[in-house]
Tab-separated table of C-alpha atoms in Angstrom:
chain	number	residue	atom	x	y	z
Y	953	UNK	CA	-6.957	20.901	17.425
Y	954	UNK	CA	-4.386	23.147	15.726
Y	955	UNK	CA	-5.748	27.089	15.502
Y	956	UNK	CA	-6.557	28.352	11.694
Y	957	UNK	CA	-2.829	30.617	12.040
Y	958	UNK	CA	-0.972	27.362	13.594
Y	959	UNK	CA	-2.390	25.461	10.322
Y	960	UNK	CA	-0.940	28.100	8.082
Y	961	UNK	CA	2.093	28.369	9.510
Y	962	UNK	CA	2.399	24.196	9.374
Y	963	UNK	CA	1.043	23.989	5.562
Y	964	UNK	CA	3.651	26.908	4.874
Y	965	UNK	CA	6.496	25.001	6.464
Y	966	UNK	CA	5.545	21.429	4.766
Y	967	UNK	CA	5.283	23.007	1.321
Y	968	UNK	CA	8.342	24.858	1.566
Y	969	UNK	CA	10.364	21.805	2.948
Y	970	UNK	CA	8.603	19.464	0.072
Y	971	UNK	CA	9.861	22.253	-2.317
Y	972	UNK	CA	13.487	22.286	-1.267
Y	973	UNK	CA	14.155	19.320	1.118
Y	974	UNK	CA	16.065	21.933	3.617
Y	975	UNK	CA	15.440	22.739	7.111
Y	976	UNK	CA	12.711	25.674	7.166
Y	977	UNK	CA	13.551	28.837	9.333
Y	978	UNK	CA	11.092	31.649	10.224
Y	979	UNK	CA	12.756	34.121	8.266
Y	980	UNK	CA	11.942	31.977	5.315
Y	981	UNK	CA	8.396	31.596	6.012
Y	982	UNK	CA	7.897	35.403	6.981
Y	983	UNK	CA	9.698	36.339	3.327
Y	984	UNK	CA	7.832	33.963	1.024
Y	985	UNK	CA	4.498	33.298	2.561
Y	986	UNK	CA	1.961	36.016	2.915
Y	987	UNK	CA	1.296	34.523	6.705
Y	988	UNK	CA	-0.504	37.842	7.948
Y	989	UNK	CA	1.575	38.192	11.115
Y	990	UNK	CA	4.764	39.412	12.087
Y	991	UNK	CA	8.328	37.343	12.538
Y	992	UNK	CA	8.589	37.185	16.082
Y	993	UNK	CA	4.919	35.836	15.848
Y	994	UNK	CA	6.016	32.955	13.275
Y	995	UNK	CA	9.023	32.012	16.098
Y	996	UNK	CA	6.146	31.900	18.541
Y	997	UNK	CA	4.148	29.690	16.354
Y	998	UNK	CA	6.977	27.322	15.401
Y	999	UNK	CA	7.986	26.824	18.972
Y	1000	UNK	CA	4.524	26.004	19.694
Y	1001	UNK	CA	4.200	23.187	17.045
Y	1002	UNK	CA	7.596	21.804	17.980
Y	1003	UNK	CA	6.571	21.333	21.463
Y	1004	UNK	CA	3.064	19.608	20.143
Y	1005	UNK	CA	5.097	17.291	17.904
Y	1006	UNK	CA	4.208	18.596	14.588
Y	1007	UNK	CA	7.839	19.568	13.363
Y	1008	UNK	CA	11.304	19.345	14.849
Y	1009	UNK	CA	14.171	20.662	14.901
Y	1010	UNK	CA	17.461	18.416	13.301
Y	1011	UNK	CA	20.003	20.819	15.138
Y	1012	UNK	CA	20.166	23.513	17.227
Y	1013	UNK	CA	20.888	26.095	14.407
Y	1014	UNK	CA	18.642	24.671	11.877
Y	1015	UNK	CA	15.488	25.421	10.559
Y	1016	UNK	CA	12.577	22.886	11.469
Y	1017	UNK	CA	11.289	19.952	9.636
Y	1018	UNK	CA	7.810	18.085	9.624
Y	1019	UNK	CA	7.122	14.998	11.798
Y	1020	UNK	CA	4.621	12.220	10.854
Y	1021	UNK	CA	2.494	13.964	12.916
Y	1022	UNK	CA	2.839	16.832	11.226
Y	1023	UNK	CA	2.126	15.784	7.803
Y	1024	UNK	CA	-0.542	13.699	9.111
Y	1025	UNK	CA	-2.532	16.437	10.210
Y	1026	UNK	CA	-1.808	18.339	6.817
Y	1027	UNK	CA	-2.881	15.319	4.445
Y	1028	UNK	CA	-6.115	15.324	6.821
Y	1029	UNK	CA	-6.663	18.851	6.643
Y	1030	UNK	CA	-6.102	18.538	2.771
Y	1031	UNK	CA	-9.123	15.817	2.859
Y	1032	UNK	CA	-11.370	17.497	4.943
Y	1033	UNK	CA	-10.888	20.783	3.278
Y	1034	UNK	CA	-11.726	19.528	-0.250
Y	1035	UNK	CA	-8.401	20.297	-1.727
Y	1036	UNK	CA	-7.908	16.984	-3.194
Y	1037	UNK	CA	-10.113	16.454	-6.175
Y	1038	UNK	CA	-9.689	15.768	-9.906
Y	1039	UNK	CA	-9.991	18.607	-12.544
Y	1040	UNK	CA	-10.566	18.737	-15.965
Y	1041	UNK	CA	-6.796	17.636	-16.710
Y	1042	UNK	CA	-6.733	14.706	-14.586
Y	1043	UNK	CA	-9.939	13.384	-16.531
Y	1044	UNK	CA	-8.303	14.070	-19.953
Y	1045	UNK	CA	-5.235	11.913	-18.900
Y	1046	UNK	CA	-7.853	9.277	-17.851
Y	1047	UNK	CA	-9.317	9.185	-21.434
Y	1048	UNK	CA	-5.980	9.370	-22.976
Y	1049	UNK	CA	-4.696	6.136	-20.922
Y	1050	UNK	CA	-7.922	4.441	-21.903
Y	1051	UNK	CA	-7.869	5.270	-25.623
Y	1052	UNK	CA	-4.281	4.212	-26.069
Y	1053	UNK	CA	-4.526	0.366	-24.540
Y	1054	UNK	CA	-6.664	-2.316	-25.781
Y	1055	UNK	CA	-6.097	-4.805	-23.002
Y	1056	UNK	CA	-5.408	-4.659	-19.230
Y	1057	UNK	CA	-1.782	-5.242	-19.434
Y	1058	UNK	CA	-1.148	-2.751	-21.789
Y	1059	UNK	CA	-3.250	-0.367	-19.795
Y	1060	UNK	CA	-1.754	-1.440	-16.250
Y	1061	UNK	CA	1.857	-0.723	-18.089
Y	1062	UNK	CA	0.860	3.024	-19.334
Y	1063	UNK	CA	-0.745	4.061	-16.186
Y	1064	UNK	CA	1.866	2.492	-14.082
Y	1065	UNK	CA	4.365	4.837	-16.377
Y	1066	UNK	CA	1.986	7.598	-16.410
Y	1067	UNK	CA	1.782	7.667	-12.492
Y	1068	UNK	CA	5.603	7.799	-12.254
Y	1069	UNK	CA	6.010	10.393	-14.294
Y	1070	UNK	CA	3.483	12.713	-12.898
Y	1071	UNK	CA	4.647	12.423	-9.290
Y	1072	UNK	CA	8.514	11.292	-9.743
Y	1073	UNK	CA	8.133	8.629	-7.239
Y	1074	UNK	CA	7.733	4.973	-7.784
Y	1075	UNK	CA	4.443	3.498	-8.857
Y	1076	UNK	CA	3.166	0.114	-8.455
Y	1077	UNK	CA	0.277	-1.596	-10.022
Y	1078	UNK	CA	-1.209	-4.995	-8.952
Y	1079	UNK	CA	-3.451	-6.815	-11.432
Y	1080	UNK	CA	-6.735	-7.967	-10.142
Y	1081	UNK	CA	-5.630	-12.066	-10.026
Y	1082	UNK	CA	-2.848	-11.427	-7.402
Y	1083	UNK	CA	-5.502	-10.100	-5.226
Y	1084	UNK	CA	-8.517	-12.200	-5.858
Y	1085	UNK	CA	-6.419	-15.598	-5.799
Y	1086	UNK	CA	-9.565	-18.194	-4.572
Y	1087	UNK	CA	-9.569	-21.788	-4.298
Y	1088	UNK	CA	-11.271	-24.209	-6.950
Y	1089	UNK	CA	-10.262	-27.461	-5.884
Y	1090	UNK	CA	-8.013	-28.994	-3.551
Y	1091	UNK	CA	-6.425	-32.690	-4.425
Y	1092	UNK	CA	-4.311	-34.758	-1.712
Y	1093	UNK	CA	-2.305	-37.457	-3.604
Y	1094	UNK	CA	-0.455	-40.493	-1.399
Y	1095	UNK	CA	3.065	-40.807	-2.636
Y	1096	UNK	CA	4.157	-43.245	0.396
Y	1097	UNK	CA	2.378	-44.012	3.716
Y	1098	UNK	CA	3.721	-40.914	5.164
Y	1099	UNK	CA	4.226	-38.631	2.243
Y	1100	UNK	CA	1.523	-36.295	0.417
Y	1101	UNK	CA	1.193	-34.255	-2.360
Y	1102	UNK	CA	-1.039	-31.449	-1.899
Y	1103	UNK	CA	-2.431	-30.245	-5.197
Y	1104	UNK	CA	-4.455	-26.572	-5.201
Y	1105	UNK	CA	-6.305	-25.300	-8.547
Y	1106	UNK	CA	-7.328	-21.580	-8.081
Y	1107	UNK	CA	-9.972	-20.103	-10.000
Y	1108	UNK	CA	-7.578	-18.241	-12.587
Y	1109	UNK	CA	-6.405	-22.179	-13.213
Y	1110	UNK	CA	-3.063	-21.482	-11.563
Y	1111	UNK	CA	-2.064	-25.040	-9.984
Y	1112	UNK	CA	0.045	-24.950	-7.133
Y	1113	UNK	CA	1.385	-28.010	-5.133
Y	1114	UNK	CA	3.283	-28.437	-1.610
Y	1115	UNK	CA	4.958	-31.722	-0.309
Y	1116	UNK	CA	3.737	-32.828	3.149
Y	1117	UNK	CA	5.502	-35.468	5.373
Y	1118	UNK	CA	4.115	-37.048	8.260
Y	1119	UNK	CA	5.625	-39.079	11.496
Y	1120	UNK	CA	2.677	-41.510	11.230
Y	1121	UNK	CA	1.213	-43.438	8.266
Y	1122	UNK	CA	-1.788	-41.736	6.740
Y	1123	UNK	CA	-4.446	-44.016	5.258
Y	1124	UNK	CA	-5.805	-43.050	1.801
Y	1125	UNK	CA	-9.777	-43.200	3.337
Y	1126	UNK	CA	-8.284	-40.612	5.900
Y	1127	UNK	CA	-6.994	-38.628	2.860
Y	1128	UNK	CA	-10.081	-38.671	0.863
Y	1129	UNK	CA	-11.866	-37.660	4.055
Y	1130	UNK	CA	-9.994	-34.657	4.562
Y	1131	UNK	CA	-10.032	-33.898	1.142
Y	1132	UNK	CA	-13.676	-34.116	0.592
Y	1133	UNK	CA	-14.114	-31.728	3.492
Y	1134	UNK	CA	-11.688	-28.812	2.569
Y	1135	UNK	CA	-13.340	-28.804	-0.589
Y	1136	UNK	CA	-16.618	-28.422	1.140
Y	1137	UNK	CA	-15.752	-25.274	3.115
Y	1138	UNK	CA	-13.182	-23.987	1.166
Y	1139	UNK	CA	-13.984	-23.862	-2.287
Y	1140	UNK	CA	-14.001	-19.960	-3.618
Y	1141	UNK	CA	-12.501	-18.983	-0.320
Y	1142	UNK	CA	-9.699	-16.019	-1.367
Y	1143	UNK	CA	-6.480	-16.047	0.638
Y	1144	UNK	CA	-7.674	-12.741	1.797
Y	1145	UNK	CA	-10.770	-14.413	3.468
Y	1146	UNK	CA	-8.409	-17.034	5.093
Y	1147	UNK	CA	-5.963	-14.534	6.378
Y	1148	UNK	CA	-8.657	-12.090	7.377
Y	1149	UNK	CA	-10.264	-14.872	10.166
Y	1150	UNK	CA	-11.296	-17.688	8.403
Y	1151	UNK	CA	-8.116	-19.698	8.780
Y	1152	UNK	CA	-8.012	-18.959	12.706
Y	1153	UNK	CA	-12.032	-19.864	13.177
Y	1154	UNK	CA	-11.463	-23.280	11.220
Y	1155	UNK	CA	-8.469	-24.361	13.216
Y	1156	UNK	CA	-10.490	-23.524	16.532
Y	1157	UNK	CA	-13.386	-25.573	15.287
Y	1158	UNK	CA	-11.369	-28.602	13.919
Y	1159	UNK	CA	-9.889	-31.350	16.220
Y	1160	UNK	CA	-8.405	-33.553	13.754
Y	1161	UNK	CA	-4.812	-32.417	13.712
Y	1162	UNK	CA	-4.703	-33.833	9.882
Y	1163	UNK	CA	-7.281	-31.621	8.697
Y	1164	UNK	CA	-5.419	-28.817	10.317
Y	1165	UNK	CA	-2.160	-29.756	9.366
Y	1166	UNK	CA	-3.633	-29.902	5.544
Y	1167	UNK	CA	-5.294	-26.622	6.134
Y	1168	UNK	CA	-2.153	-24.658	7.217
Y	1169	UNK	CA	-0.944	-26.074	3.581
Y	1170	UNK	CA	-3.479	-24.694	2.048
Y	1171	UNK	CA	-2.853	-21.273	3.233
Y	1172	UNK	CA	0.920	-21.621	2.339
Y	1173	UNK	CA	0.222	-22.749	-1.105
Y	1174	UNK	CA	-2.120	-19.786	-1.894
Y	1175	UNK	CA	0.576	-17.420	-0.467
Y	1176	UNK	CA	3.270	-18.943	-2.907
Y	1177	UNK	CA	0.546	-18.481	-5.667
Y	1178	UNK	CA	0.278	-14.698	-4.716
Y	1179	UNK	CA	3.927	-14.058	-4.342
Y	1180	UNK	CA	4.329	-15.728	-7.939
Y	1181	UNK	CA	1.501	-13.903	-9.271
Y	1182	UNK	CA	2.800	-10.530	-7.511
Y	1183	UNK	CA	6.199	-11.223	-9.139
Y	1184	UNK	CA	4.712	-11.505	-12.631
Y	1185	UNK	CA	2.076	-9.413	-12.585
Y	1186	UNK	CA	3.186	-6.491	-10.389
Y	1187	UNK	CA	3.965	-3.146	-12.782
Y	1188	UNK	CA	6.615	-1.105	-10.915
Y	1189	UNK	CA	7.884	2.133	-12.473
Y	1190	UNK	CA	9.669	5.080	-11.456
Y	1191	UNK	CA	12.326	3.342	-9.042
Y	1192	UNK	CA	15.434	6.004	-10.788
Y	1193	UNK	CA	13.107	8.885	-9.840
Y	1194	UNK	CA	12.762	7.965	-6.220
Y	1195	UNK	CA	16.420	6.998	-6.189
Y	1196	UNK	CA	16.781	10.648	-7.020
Y	1197	UNK	CA	15.361	12.090	-4.152
Y	1198	UNK	CA	17.793	13.903	-1.616
Y	1199	UNK	CA	16.414	11.385	1.279
Y	1200	UNK	CA	17.858	8.605	-0.603
Y	1201	UNK	CA	20.968	9.989	-2.165
Y	1202	UNK	CA	23.257	7.831	0.053
Y	1203	UNK	CA	23.275	4.201	-0.269
Y	1204	UNK	CA	22.947	3.450	3.087
Y	1205	UNK	CA	19.612	5.006	3.106
Y	1206	UNK	CA	18.474	3.618	-0.112
Y	1207	UNK	CA	19.770	0.078	0.216
Y	1208	UNK	CA	17.152	-1.172	2.765
Y	1209	UNK	CA	14.082	0.597	0.647
Y	1210	UNK	CA	14.932	-1.108	-2.433
Y	1211	UNK	CA	15.506	-4.525	-0.349
Y	1212	UNK	CA	11.626	-4.242	1.019
Y	1213	UNK	CA	10.353	-2.908	-2.043
Y	1214	UNK	CA	11.856	-6.030	-4.288
Y	1215	UNK	CA	9.994	-8.214	-1.372
Y	1216	UNK	CA	6.728	-9.364	-2.576
Y	1217	UNK	CA	5.472	-10.608	0.419
Y	1218	UNK	CA	6.047	-7.368	1.845
Y	1219	UNK	CA	4.665	-5.668	-1.074
Y	1220	UNK	CA	1.414	-7.325	-0.525
Y	1221	UNK	CA	1.427	-6.582	2.846
Y	1222	UNK	CA	1.531	-3.061	2.700
Y	1223	UNK	CA	-0.636	-2.728	-0.122
Y	1224	UNK	CA	-3.186	-5.223	1.391
Y	1225	UNK	CA	-5.134	-2.387	3.503
Y	1226	UNK	CA	-5.946	-0.554	0.367
Y	1227	UNK	CA	-7.040	-3.717	-1.525
Y	1228	UNK	CA	-9.918	-3.931	1.011
Y	1229	UNK	CA	-10.638	-0.640	1.630
Y	1230	UNK	CA	-13.593	1.672	0.023
Y	1231	UNK	CA	-11.573	4.802	-0.127
Y	1232	UNK	CA	-7.748	5.268	-1.305
Y	1233	UNK	CA	-5.560	5.131	1.852
Y	1234	UNK	CA	-2.445	7.054	2.883
Y	1235	UNK	CA	0.215	5.844	5.146
Y	1236	UNK	CA	3.091	8.287	6.031
Y	1237	UNK	CA	6.464	7.208	7.455
Y	1238	UNK	CA	6.143	4.787	10.676
Y	1239	UNK	CA	2.426	4.246	10.130
Y	1240	UNK	CA	3.859	1.906	7.795
Y	1241	UNK	CA	3.985	-1.588	9.256
Y	1242	UNK	CA	6.668	-3.122	7.026
Y	1243	UNK	CA	10.209	-2.107	8.713
Y	1244	UNK	CA	12.336	-0.518	6.465
Y	1245	UNK	CA	9.667	2.140	4.848
Y	1246	UNK	CA	9.951	4.440	7.936
Y	1247	UNK	CA	10.970	7.214	5.485
Y	1248	UNK	CA	8.578	6.989	2.728
Y	1249	UNK	CA	4.720	7.536	2.291
Y	1250	UNK	CA	2.191	5.112	0.592
Y	1251	UNK	CA	-0.866	6.480	-1.515
Y	1252	UNK	CA	-2.964	3.566	-2.700
Y	1253	UNK	CA	-6.184	3.012	-4.197
Y	1254	UNK	CA	-8.058	-0.166	-5.129
Y	1255	UNK	CA	-9.561	-0.020	-8.742
Y	1256	UNK	CA	-12.552	-2.035	-10.001
Y	1257	UNK	CA	-14.265	-3.949	-7.863
Y	1258	UNK	CA	-15.139	-7.870	-6.112
Y	1259	UNK	CA	-12.743	-10.283	-8.033
Y	1260	UNK	CA	-12.035	-7.488	-10.718
Y	1261	UNK	CA	-10.061	-5.393	-8.321
Y	1262	UNK	CA	-6.571	-4.661	-8.518
Y	1263	UNK	CA	-4.285	-1.877	-6.666
Y	1264	UNK	CA	-2.561	1.151	-7.847
Y	1265	UNK	CA	-0.069	2.585	-5.361
Y	1266	UNK	CA	2.696	5.406	-5.334
Y	1267	UNK	CA	5.312	5.370	-2.763
Y	1268	UNK	CA	7.738	8.104	-2.154
Y	1269	UNK	CA	9.440	10.256	0.593
Y	1270	UNK	CA	7.372	11.576	3.295
Y	1271	UNK	CA	8.395	15.065	2.278
Y	1272	UNK	CA	6.254	14.061	-1.154
Y	1273	UNK	CA	3.707	16.702	-2.639
Y	1274	UNK	CA	0.474	14.827	-1.224
Y	1275	UNK	CA	-2.161	16.886	-3.266
Y	1276	UNK	CA	-0.305	16.119	-6.135
Y	1277	UNK	CA	0.572	12.275	-5.388
Y	1278	UNK	CA	-3.495	11.715	-4.030
Y	1279	UNK	CA	-4.827	13.427	-7.351
Y	1280	UNK	CA	-2.473	11.283	-9.362
Y	1281	UNK	CA	-3.584	7.784	-7.861
Y	1282	UNK	CA	-7.169	9.002	-8.445
Y	1283	UNK	CA	-6.284	9.395	-12.028
Y	1284	UNK	CA	-4.602	6.105	-12.430
Y	1285	UNK	CA	-7.382	4.348	-10.446
Y	1286	UNK	CA	-10.057	5.854	-12.668
Y	1287	UNK	CA	-8.278	5.044	-15.864
Y	1288	UNK	CA	-7.909	1.158	-14.356
Y	1289	UNK	CA	-11.521	1.198	-13.031
Y	1290	UNK	CA	-14.800	1.914	-14.151
Y	1291	UNK	CA	-15.143	5.721	-12.661
Y	1292	UNK	CA	-14.308	8.288	-15.616
Y	1293	UNK	CA	-15.010	11.113	-12.890
Y	1294	UNK	CA	-11.857	10.696	-10.737
Y	1295	UNK	CA	-12.647	7.970	-8.073
Y	1296	UNK	CA	-13.742	8.233	-4.529
Y	1297	UNK	CA	-12.812	10.377	-1.575
Y	1298	UNK	CA	-9.346	9.735	-0.113
Y	1299	UNK	CA	-9.287	8.437	3.744
Y	1300	UNK	CA	-6.395	8.199	6.105
Y	1301	UNK	CA	-6.106	4.924	7.839
Y	1302	UNK	CA	-8.079	5.111	11.109
Y	1303	UNK	CA	-10.250	8.147	9.734
Y	1304	UNK	CA	-13.757	8.610	10.138
Y	1305	UNK	CA	-14.380	8.122	6.703
Y	1306	UNK	CA	-12.582	5.149	6.222
Y	1307	UNK	CA	-15.012	3.278	8.745
């Protein structure tokens, strides 16, 4: 637990680093921030913060920069102190966005563009249909003795199919039994439910290898449909702003990030937590599970409820203005959802609030 003075020094260092993207020295903090302590005390506090892992020194003669742990402590402090809150300006923005769009697609496009402008980062808005992919009907068509076509219809009328090959002949009667059983247990099930444990539970309870094989293909079919939906219905705006950040000025640093963000499978994975959380989430640097995102933070929030839920997110450098970005995401979530007052509190992954 940091002392109040050490918290003030850490907050000042992060504020300075966010503004200038340069390592911060004790003299800068003393001259620019009213910390109420001597330069020697600031130096001592910086040394202590470095020893405890909140900041690091890139080079021996350089100033300090925040670590992921330092950012996490800072963000948790913002939330705990109630410094993240939507004001009148944000409520006006919500009203303006809603008044300018007559359908969800137009509102998503406008909201994504506004979010990119407010944050100078990459904004992503996922349509509800991307997250609520669920099964309406499963059909198994026998093509030959060892070849089967799986046809899956989703609740939003997508038609997906997979071609299955078997080493041994499969009788039409067996296929009919499998089709009837899977329709009984899977109709209405979502991909999130299957990946969240339903598929594993069913596999453990099923002895028939044919049913297991078809179940695995059903899940693969839904994943294929979700990737396709994400590609068509994910509104991405602000890549230019992200590229303009000092951290990504070199192509060697930018290219891996771009490759990750263009992969719809990865996109769904990094936004998956937000889609199932009741409160917005903040993941910082190495907290992101996807390789290649160690240098960015993701602030994301669900909008809407149930099958009408989508996700809005901002992806930017770990050196982002967290208060500003969190508030902007709250605005976007409110504009797209049904909360006119700015949404719920924000919770970091693993915090008590998120339980």
